[in-house]
Amino acid sequence: MSRRLLVCLLLVAPLLRAHQIPNITLEAMFAADHGFTLRVNLDPRIVLSDQPTSLPPVEAGWYLGQSEDEQRETHARVRDYLRRNLGLRFGTDTVDWPDGEITAIDGSTLEPLKPDTAETHLLVLAKGRLPGGAEQFELVFGPEANVSLILLNSEDGKPERRPQVLFPGENSRPYKLTAVPVIAPPPTEEPPAPAVRGWHLDDALLLFGVPLIVFVIAWRLRRQGTKRGE
């Protein structure tokens, strides 16, 4: 490498660090209990313009100067962008992007936002559960996304060896997960069949006894009537 080129790189490097190119960093963390956490570091220029690189870094005043309603509107725009452009695929199942908490942070230090922050980022923290039978995860990066994305997968605290860089319209390579057991629904119990009642002595008495009693009473009444007539 020539000395002139080296000097140019040394001069440009601080500028690149000071003004990062807008992008998205997604950490997909899968736990042993089959839950997952998605942590997204997003430059707000991504939702402020179709051409984020045309805007300068957003200072803290942009966010801190918003009212509560304006901040809620900003958060809604971020969630809408994530739902439209970041698809979560587990095998053949697609899971909707879960709602999460959004916090404004310093894009350089990743610490809470301060009034003198020169580059504001938005941190999204969302959680969900893996669908039954999920054995792998794949991120579907929408073609309408206007920046690149860095994906960092991990399971049970063990990160994937190589982060993935995705461009709009690309899918991540499948990330193998510990299979989630499929819980079968409990078997449906058939109601017991009504018991067939057998023949009992009570039935015989009811069938023959009542007519016999009626016959005896009628016979006695008739006999008494005959005696009165004699």
PDB file of C-alpha atoms in Angstrom:
ATOM      1  CA  MET A   1       0.000   0.000   0.000  1.00  0.00           C
ATOM      2  CA  SER A   2       1.357   3.405  -0.947  1.00  0.00           C
ATOM      3  CA  ARG A   3       2.058   6.003   1.704  1.00  0.00           C
ATOM      4  CA  ARG A   4      -0.391   8.424   0.054  1.00  0.00           C
ATOM      5  CA  LEU A   5      -3.238   5.883   0.166  1.00  0.00           C
ATOM      6  CA  LEU A   6      -2.480   5.042   3.778  1.00  0.00           C
ATOM      7  CA  VAL A   7      -2.616   8.733   4.730  1.00  0.00           C
ATOM      8  CA  CYS A   8      -5.964   9.101   2.944  1.00  0.00           C
ATOM      9  CA  LEU A   9      -7.422   6.144   4.827  1.00  0.00           C
ATOM     10  CA  LEU A  10      -6.203   7.523   8.138  1.00  0.00           C
ATOM     11  CA  LEU A  11      -7.857  10.848   7.369  1.00  0.00           C
ATOM     12  CA  VAL A  12     -11.158   9.325   6.237  1.00  0.00           C
ATOM     13  CA  ALA A  13     -11.501   6.761   9.048  1.00  0.00           C
ATOM     14  CA  PRO A  14     -12.448   9.276  11.785  1.00  0.00           C
ATOM     15  CA  LEU A  15     -15.113  10.737   9.500  1.00  0.00           C
ATOM     16  CA  LEU A  16     -16.598   7.295   8.920  1.00  0.00           C
ATOM     17  CA  ARG A  17     -16.716   6.642  12.643  1.00  0.00           C
ATOM     18  CA  ALA A  18     -18.246  10.042  13.354  1.00  0.00           C
ATOM     19  CA  HIS A  19     -21.022   9.691  10.753  1.00  0.00           C
ATOM     20  CA  GLN A  20     -22.065   6.085  10.383  1.00  0.00           C
ATOM     21  CA  ILE A  21     -23.918   4.978   7.299  1.00  0.00           C
ATOM     22  CA  PRO A  22     -27.528   4.219   8.319  1.00  0.00           C
ATOM     23  CA  ASN A  23     -28.169   0.519   8.827  1.00  0.00           C
ATOM     24  CA  ILE A  24     -29.951  -1.948  11.090  1.00  0.00           C
ATOM     25  CA  THR A  25     -28.391  -4.342  13.586  1.00  0.00           C
ATOM     26  CA  LEU A  26     -30.594  -7.212  14.723  1.00  0.00           C
ATOM     27  CA  GLU A  27     -29.705  -9.581  17.541  1.00  0.00           C
ATOM     28  CA  ALA A  28     -31.948 -12.659  17.545  1.00  0.00           C
ATOM     29  CA  MET A  29     -31.474 -14.419  20.890  1.00  0.00           C
ATOM     30  CA  PHE A  30     -33.115 -17.812  21.472  1.00  0.00           C
ATOM     31  CA  ALA A  31     -33.474 -19.245  24.976  1.00  0.00           C
ATOM     32  CA  ALA A  32     -33.637 -22.799  26.312  1.00  0.00           C
ATOM     33  CA  ASP A  33     -37.281 -22.306  27.327  1.00  0.00           C
ATOM     34  CA  HIS A  34     -38.174 -21.754  23.624  1.00  0.00           C
ATOM     35  CA  GLY A  35     -38.686 -18.031  24.033  1.00  0.00           C
ATOM     36  CA  PHE A  36     -36.814 -15.510  21.900  1.00  0.00           C
ATOM     37  CA  THR A  37     -35.740 -11.891  22.223  1.00  0.00           C
ATOM     38  CA  LEU A  38     -35.175  -9.536  19.288  1.00  0.00           C
ATOM     39  CA  ARG A  39     -32.960  -6.504  19.883  1.00  0.00           C
ATOM     40  CA  VAL A  40     -32.866  -4.011  17.026  1.00  0.00           C
ATOM     41  CA  ASN A  41     -30.545  -1.020  16.803  1.00  0.00           C
ATOM     42  CA  LEU A  42     -32.049   1.275  14.199  1.00  0.00           C
ATOM     43  CA  ASP A  43     -30.953   4.636  12.863  1.00  0.00           C
ATOM     44  CA  PRO A  44     -34.076   6.875  12.786  1.00  0.00           C
ATOM     45  CA  ARG A  45     -33.070   8.220   9.374  1.00  0.00           C
ATOM     46  CA  ILE A  46     -34.354   4.900   8.052  1.00  0.00           C
ATOM     47  CA  VAL A  47     -37.955   5.830   8.859  1.00  0.00           C
ATOM     48  CA  LEU A  48     -37.548   9.537   8.177  1.00  0.00           C
ATOM     49  CA  SER A  49     -36.590   9.202   4.514  1.00  0.00           C
ATOM     50  CA  ASP A  50     -36.648   6.758   1.628  1.00  0.00           C
ATOM     51  CA  GLN A  51     -33.008   7.735   1.121  1.00  0.00           C
ATOM     52  CA  PRO A  52     -31.542   7.705   4.643  1.00  0.00           C
ATOM     53  CA  THR A  53     -28.021   8.484   3.479  1.00  0.00           C
ATOM     54  CA  SER A  54     -29.217  11.863   2.207  1.00  0.00           C
ATOM     55  CA  LEU A  55     -29.833  13.015   5.793  1.00  0.00           C
ATOM     56  CA  PRO A  56     -27.211  13.956   8.383  1.00  0.00           C
ATOM     57  CA  PRO A  57     -27.130  12.032  11.690  1.00  0.00           C
ATOM     58  CA  VAL A  58     -30.064  12.862  13.925  1.00  0.00           C
ATOM     59  CA  GLU A  59     -29.158  14.777  17.070  1.00  0.00           C
ATOM     60  CA  ALA A  60     -30.786  14.217  20.460  1.00  0.00           C
ATOM     61  CA  GLY A  61     -32.928  17.346  20.151  1.00  0.00           C
ATOM     62  CA  TRP A  62     -34.993  15.667  17.418  1.00  0.00           C
ATOM     63  CA  TYR A  63     -36.246  13.036  19.875  1.00  0.00           C
ATOM     64  CA  LEU A  64     -36.141  14.934  23.163  1.00  0.00           C
ATOM     65  CA  GLY A  65     -38.104  17.819  21.627  1.00  0.00           C
ATOM     66  CA  GLN A  66     -41.042  15.586  20.717  1.00  0.00           C
ATOM     67  CA  SER A  67     -44.206  15.501  22.800  1.00  0.00           C
ATOM     68  CA  GLU A  68     -45.491  12.182  24.151  1.00  0.00           C
ATOM     69  CA  ASP A  69     -47.948  11.909  21.254  1.00  0.00           C
ATOM     70  CA  GLU A  70     -45.187  12.633  18.731  1.00  0.00           C
ATOM     71  CA  GLN A  71     -42.937  10.019  20.315  1.00  0.00           C
ATOM     72  CA  ARG A  72     -45.755   7.459  20.149  1.00  0.00           C
ATOM     73  CA  GLU A  73     -46.184   8.299  16.467  1.00  0.00           C
ATOM     74  CA  THR A  74     -42.430   7.851  15.909  1.00  0.00           C
ATOM     75  CA  HIS A  75     -42.517   4.469  17.665  1.00  0.00           C
ATOM     76  CA  ALA A  76     -45.514   3.414  15.567  1.00  0.00           C
ATOM     77  CA  ARG A  77     -43.594   4.245  12.366  1.00  0.00           C
ATOM     78  CA  VAL A  78     -40.663   2.150  13.563  1.00  0.00           C
ATOM     79  CA  ARG A  79     -42.875  -0.850  14.394  1.00  0.00           C
ATOM     80  CA  ASP A  80     -44.621  -0.561  11.025  1.00  0.00           C
ATOM     81  CA  TYR A  81     -41.263  -0.514   9.235  1.00  0.00           C
ATOM     82  CA  LEU A  82     -40.108  -3.630  11.115  1.00  0.00           C
ATOM     83  CA  ARG A  83     -43.342  -5.526  10.385  1.00  0.00           C
ATOM     84  CA  ARG A  84     -43.133  -4.704   6.676  1.00  0.00           C
ATOM     85  CA  ASN A  85     -39.452  -5.432   6.172  1.00  0.00           C
ATOM     86  CA  LEU A  86     -38.323  -8.014   8.750  1.00  0.00           C
ATOM     87  CA  GLY A  87     -40.085 -11.365   8.373  1.00  0.00           C
ATOM     88  CA  LEU A  88     -39.564 -14.084  10.998  1.00  0.00           C
ATOM     89  CA  ARG A  89     -39.674 -17.578   9.496  1.00  0.00           C
ATOM     90  CA  PHE A  90     -39.410 -20.774  11.544  1.00  0.00           C
ATOM     91  CA  GLY A  91     -39.354 -23.727   9.180  1.00  0.00           C
ATOM     92  CA  THR A  92     -42.585 -23.384   7.224  1.00  0.00           C
ATOM     93  CA  ASP A  93     -44.218 -21.094   9.809  1.00  0.00           C
ATOM     94  CA  THR A  94     -44.093 -17.302   9.644  1.00  0.00           C
ATOM     95  CA  VAL A  95     -44.473 -15.363  12.891  1.00  0.00           C
ATOM     96  CA  ASP A  96     -45.655 -11.765  13.050  1.00  0.00           C
ATOM     97  CA  TRP A  97     -43.188  -9.235  14.384  1.00  0.00           C
ATOM     98  CA  PRO A  98     -44.040  -8.827  18.095  1.00  0.00           C
ATOM     99  CA  ASP A  99     -44.671  -5.449  19.663  1.00  0.00           C
ATOM    100  CA  GLY A 100     -41.797  -4.297  21.814  1.00  0.00           C
ATOM    101  CA  GLU A 101     -40.399  -1.454  23.844  1.00  0.00           C
ATOM    102  CA  ILE A 102     -38.539   1.350  22.061  1.00  0.00           C
ATOM    103  CA  THR A 103     -35.843   3.456  23.714  1.00  0.00           C
ATOM    104  CA  ALA A 104     -33.753   6.299  22.317  1.00  0.00           C
ATOM    105  CA  ILE A 105     -29.993   5.759  22.801  1.00  0.00           C
ATOM    106  CA  ASP A 106     -26.662   7.279  21.831  1.00  0.00           C
ATOM    107  CA  GLY A 107     -25.666   5.636  18.558  1.00  0.00           C
ATOM    108  CA  SER A 108     -21.931   5.825  19.350  1.00  0.00           C
ATOM    109  CA  THR A 109     -21.864   4.638  22.963  1.00  0.00           C
ATOM    110  CA  LEU A 110     -25.169   2.680  23.076  1.00  0.00           C
ATOM    111  CA  GLU A 111     -25.880   4.450  26.362  1.00  0.00           C
ATOM    112  CA  PRO A 112     -29.122   6.266  27.240  1.00  0.00           C
ATOM    113  CA  LEU A 113     -29.770   9.372  25.171  1.00  0.00           C
ATOM    114  CA  LYS A 114     -28.227  12.625  26.452  1.00  0.00           C
ATOM    115  CA  PRO A 115     -28.983  16.201  25.408  1.00  0.00           C
ATOM    116  CA  ASP A 116     -25.568  16.479  23.735  1.00  0.00           C
ATOM    117  CA  THR A 117     -25.849  13.191  21.789  1.00  0.00           C
ATOM    118  CA  ALA A 118     -24.821  13.844  18.204  1.00  0.00           C
ATOM    119  CA  GLU A 119     -26.197  10.622  16.707  1.00  0.00           C
ATOM    120  CA  THR A 120     -29.500   9.275  17.987  1.00  0.00           C
ATOM    121  CA  HIS A 121     -30.486   5.646  17.506  1.00  0.00           C
ATOM    122  CA  LEU A 122     -33.644   3.779  18.502  1.00  0.00           C
ATOM    123  CA  LEU A 123     -33.353   0.490  20.379  1.00  0.00           C
ATOM    124  CA  VAL A 124     -36.258  -1.941  19.949  1.00  0.00           C
ATOM    125  CA  LEU A 125     -36.649  -4.865  22.365  1.00  0.00           C
ATOM    126  CA  ALA A 126     -39.320  -7.431  21.436  1.00  0.00           C
ATOM    127  CA  LYS A 127     -40.054 -10.915  22.781  1.00  0.00           C
ATOM    128  CA  GLY A 128     -41.978 -13.951  21.571  1.00  0.00           C
ATOM    129  CA  ARG A 129     -42.326 -17.758  21.667  1.00  0.00           C
ATOM    130  CA  LEU A 130     -41.158 -20.275  19.099  1.00  0.00           C
ATOM    131  CA  PRO A 131     -43.927 -22.182  17.302  1.00  0.00           C
ATOM    132  CA  GLY A 132     -44.169 -25.900  17.974  1.00  0.00           C
ATOM    133  CA  GLY A 133     -41.845 -28.003  15.835  1.00  0.00           C
ATOM    134  CA  ALA A 134     -39.505 -25.081  14.986  1.00  0.00           C
ATOM    135  CA  GLU A 135     -36.035 -26.384  14.117  1.00  0.00           C
ATOM    136  CA  GLN A 136     -34.506 -23.383  12.347  1.00  0.00           C
ATOM    137  CA  PHE A 137     -34.813 -19.627  12.031  1.00  0.00           C
ATOM    138  CA  GLU A 138     -34.599 -17.541   8.894  1.00  0.00           C
ATOM    139  CA  LEU A 139     -34.897 -13.774   8.542  1.00  0.00           C
ATOM    140  CA  VAL A 140     -36.693 -12.503   5.445  1.00  0.00           C
ATOM    141  CA  PHE A 141     -35.400  -9.009   4.654  1.00  0.00           C
ATOM    142  CA  GLY A 142     -37.997  -7.188   2.553  1.00  0.00           C
ATOM    143  CA  PRO A 143     -37.144  -5.797  -0.885  1.00  0.00           C
ATOM    144  CA  GLU A 144     -38.452  -2.365   0.133  1.00  0.00           C
ATOM    145  CA  ALA A 145     -35.965  -1.992   2.962  1.00  0.00           C
ATOM    146  CA  ASN A 146     -33.771   1.018   2.252  1.00  0.00           C
ATOM    147  CA  VAL A 147     -30.584  -0.024   4.100  1.00  0.00           C
ATOM    148  CA  SER A 148     -28.462  -3.075   4.834  1.00  0.00           C
ATOM    149  CA  LEU A 149     -28.843  -5.242   7.931  1.00  0.00           C
ATOM    150  CA  ILE A 150     -26.417  -7.064  10.224  1.00  0.00           C
ATOM    151  CA  LEU A 151     -27.874 -10.208  11.833  1.00  0.00           C
ATOM    152  CA  LEU A 152     -26.419 -11.764  14.984  1.00  0.00           C
ATOM    153  CA  ASN A 153     -28.000 -15.072  16.060  1.00  0.00           C
ATOM    154  CA  SER A 154     -27.443 -16.813  19.379  1.00  0.00           C
ATOM    155  CA  GLU A 155     -28.996 -19.708  21.285  1.00  0.00           C
ATOM    156  CA  ASP A 156     -28.780 -20.137  25.044  1.00  0.00           C
ATOM    157  CA  GLY A 157     -26.107 -17.427  25.195  1.00  0.00           C
ATOM    158  CA  LYS A 158     -23.907 -19.014  22.500  1.00  0.00           C
ATOM    159  CA  PRO A 159     -23.513 -16.648  19.518  1.00  0.00           C
ATOM    160  CA  GLU A 160     -23.288 -17.771  15.921  1.00  0.00           C
ATOM    161  CA  ARG A 161     -19.717 -17.830  14.640  1.00  0.00           C
ATOM    162  CA  ARG A 162     -20.269 -15.443  11.753  1.00  0.00           C
ATOM    163  CA  PRO A 163     -22.632 -12.468  11.698  1.00  0.00           C
ATOM    164  CA  GLN A 164     -24.626 -12.160   8.498  1.00  0.00           C
ATOM    165  CA  VAL A 165     -24.934  -9.075   6.307  1.00  0.00           C
ATOM    166  CA  LEU A 166     -28.193  -8.825   4.370  1.00  0.00           C
ATOM    167  CA  PHE A 167     -29.276  -6.468   1.623  1.00  0.00           C
ATOM    168  CA  PRO A 168     -32.900  -5.676   0.693  1.00  0.00           C
ATOM    169  CA  GLY A 169     -34.683  -8.698  -0.775  1.00  0.00           C
ATOM    170  CA  GLU A 170     -32.309 -11.276   0.749  1.00  0.00           C
ATOM    171  CA  ASN A 171     -33.007 -14.080   3.218  1.00  0.00           C
ATOM    172  CA  SER A 172     -30.563 -15.075   5.919  1.00  0.00           C
ATOM    173  CA  ARG A 173     -29.040 -18.509   5.892  1.00  0.00           C
ATOM    174  CA  PRO A 174     -31.041 -20.916   8.108  1.00  0.00           C
ATOM    175  CA  TYR A 175     -29.955 -20.900  11.738  1.00  0.00           C
ATOM    176  CA  LYS A 176     -30.397 -24.304  13.401  1.00  0.00           C
ATOM    177  CA  LEU A 177     -32.366 -24.337  16.643  1.00  0.00           C
ATOM    178  CA  THR A 178     -32.955 -26.968  19.279  1.00  0.00           C
ATOM    179  CA  ALA A 179     -36.204 -28.553  18.113  1.00  0.00           C
ATOM    180  CA  VAL A 180     -39.309 -27.401  19.922  1.00  0.00           C
ATOM    181  CA  PRO A 181     -41.538 -30.358  20.865  1.00  0.00           C
ATOM    182  CA  VAL A 182     -45.003 -30.380  19.396  1.00  0.00           C
ATOM    183  CA  ILE A 183     -47.560 -30.665  22.188  1.00  0.00           C
ATOM    184  CA  ALA A 184     -50.453 -32.826  21.026  1.00  0.00           C
ATOM    185  CA  PRO A 185     -53.917 -31.842  22.210  1.00  0.00           C
ATOM    186  CA  PRO A 186     -55.378 -34.113  24.912  1.00  0.00           C
ATOM    187  CA  PRO A 187     -57.474 -36.982  23.526  1.00  0.00           C
ATOM    188  CA  THR A 188     -61.164 -36.353  23.365  1.00  0.00           C
ATOM    189  CA  GLU A 189     -62.996 -38.628  25.778  1.00  0.00           C
ATOM    190  CA  GLU A 190     -66.217 -40.154  24.523  1.00  0.00           C
ATOM    191  CA  PRO A 191     -69.119 -39.831  26.975  1.00  0.00           C
ATOM    192  CA  PRO A 192     -69.895 -43.151  28.670  1.00  0.00           C
ATOM    193  CA  ALA A 193     -72.681 -45.150  27.065  1.00  0.00           C
ATOM    194  CA  PRO A 194     -75.853 -45.394  29.148  1.00  0.00           C
ATOM    195  CA  ALA A 195     -75.953 -48.588  31.171  1.00  0.00           C
ATOM    196  CA  VAL A 196     -78.485 -51.180  30.016  1.00  0.00           C
ATOM    197  CA  ARG A 197     -80.759 -51.913  32.932  1.00  0.00           C
ATOM    198  CA  GLY A 198     -81.407 -55.590  33.430  1.00  0.00           C
ATOM    199  CA  TRP A 199     -84.645 -57.295  34.554  1.00  0.00           C
ATOM    200  CA  HIS A 200     -85.252 -56.917  38.274  1.00  0.00           C
ATOM    201  CA  LEU A 201     -87.775 -58.268  40.748  1.00  0.00           C
ATOM    202  CA  ASP A 202     -89.202 -54.794  41.118  1.00  0.00           C
ATOM    203  CA  ASP A 203     -90.078 -54.851  37.445  1.00  0.00           C
ATOM    204  CA  ALA A 204     -91.986 -58.129  37.878  1.00  0.00           C
ATOM    205  CA  LEU A 205     -93.910 -56.791  40.850  1.00  0.00           C
ATOM    206  CA  LEU A 206     -94.774 -53.634  38.943  1.00  0.00           C
ATOM    207  CA  LEU A 207     -95.862 -55.594  35.889  1.00  0.00           C
ATOM    208  CA  PHE A 208     -97.926 -58.305  37.625  1.00  0.00           C
ATOM    209  CA  GLY A 209     -98.579 -56.989  41.106  1.00  0.00           C
ATOM    210  CA  VAL A 210    -100.564 -53.889  40.249  1.00  0.00           C
ATOM    211  CA  PRO A 211    -103.100 -55.668  37.982  1.00  0.00           C
ATOM    212  CA  LEU A 212    -103.453 -58.421  40.606  1.00  0.00           C
ATOM    213  CA  ILE A 213    -104.205 -55.915  43.344  1.00  0.00           C
ATOM    214  CA  VAL A 214    -106.763 -54.199  41.138  1.00  0.00           C
ATOM    215  CA  PHE A 215    -108.373 -57.589  40.366  1.00  0.00           C
ATOM    216  CA  VAL A 216    -108.559 -58.541  44.048  1.00  0.00           C
ATOM    217  CA  ILE A 217    -110.136 -55.213  45.008  1.00  0.00           C
ATOM    218  CA  ALA A 218    -112.678 -55.472  42.211  1.00  0.00           C
ATOM    219  CA  TRP A 219    -113.505 -59.086  43.157  1.00  0.00           C
ATOM    220  CA  ARG A 220    -114.055 -58.180  46.818  1.00  0.00           C
ATOM    221  CA  LEU A 221    -116.282 -55.234  45.926  1.00  0.00           C
ATOM    222  CA  ARG A 222    -118.354 -57.447  43.658  1.00  0.00           C
ATOM    223  CA  ARG A 223    -118.667 -60.106  46.333  1.00  0.00           C
ATOM    224  CA  GLN A 224    -119.799 -57.616  48.904  1.00  0.00           C
ATOM    225  CA  GLY A 225    -122.407 -56.333  46.486  1.00  0.00           C
ATOM    226  CA  THR A 226    -123.691 -59.887  45.912  1.00  0.00           C
ATOM    227  CA  LYS A 227    -124.076 -60.506  49.657  1.00  0.00           C
ATOM    228  CA  ARG A 228    -126.137 -57.361  50.111  1.00  0.00           C
ATOM    229  CA  GLY A 229    -128.497 -58.454  47.379  1.00  0.00           C
ATOM    230  CA  GLU A 230    -129.268 -61.835  48.976  1.00  0.00           C
TER     231      GLU A 230
END
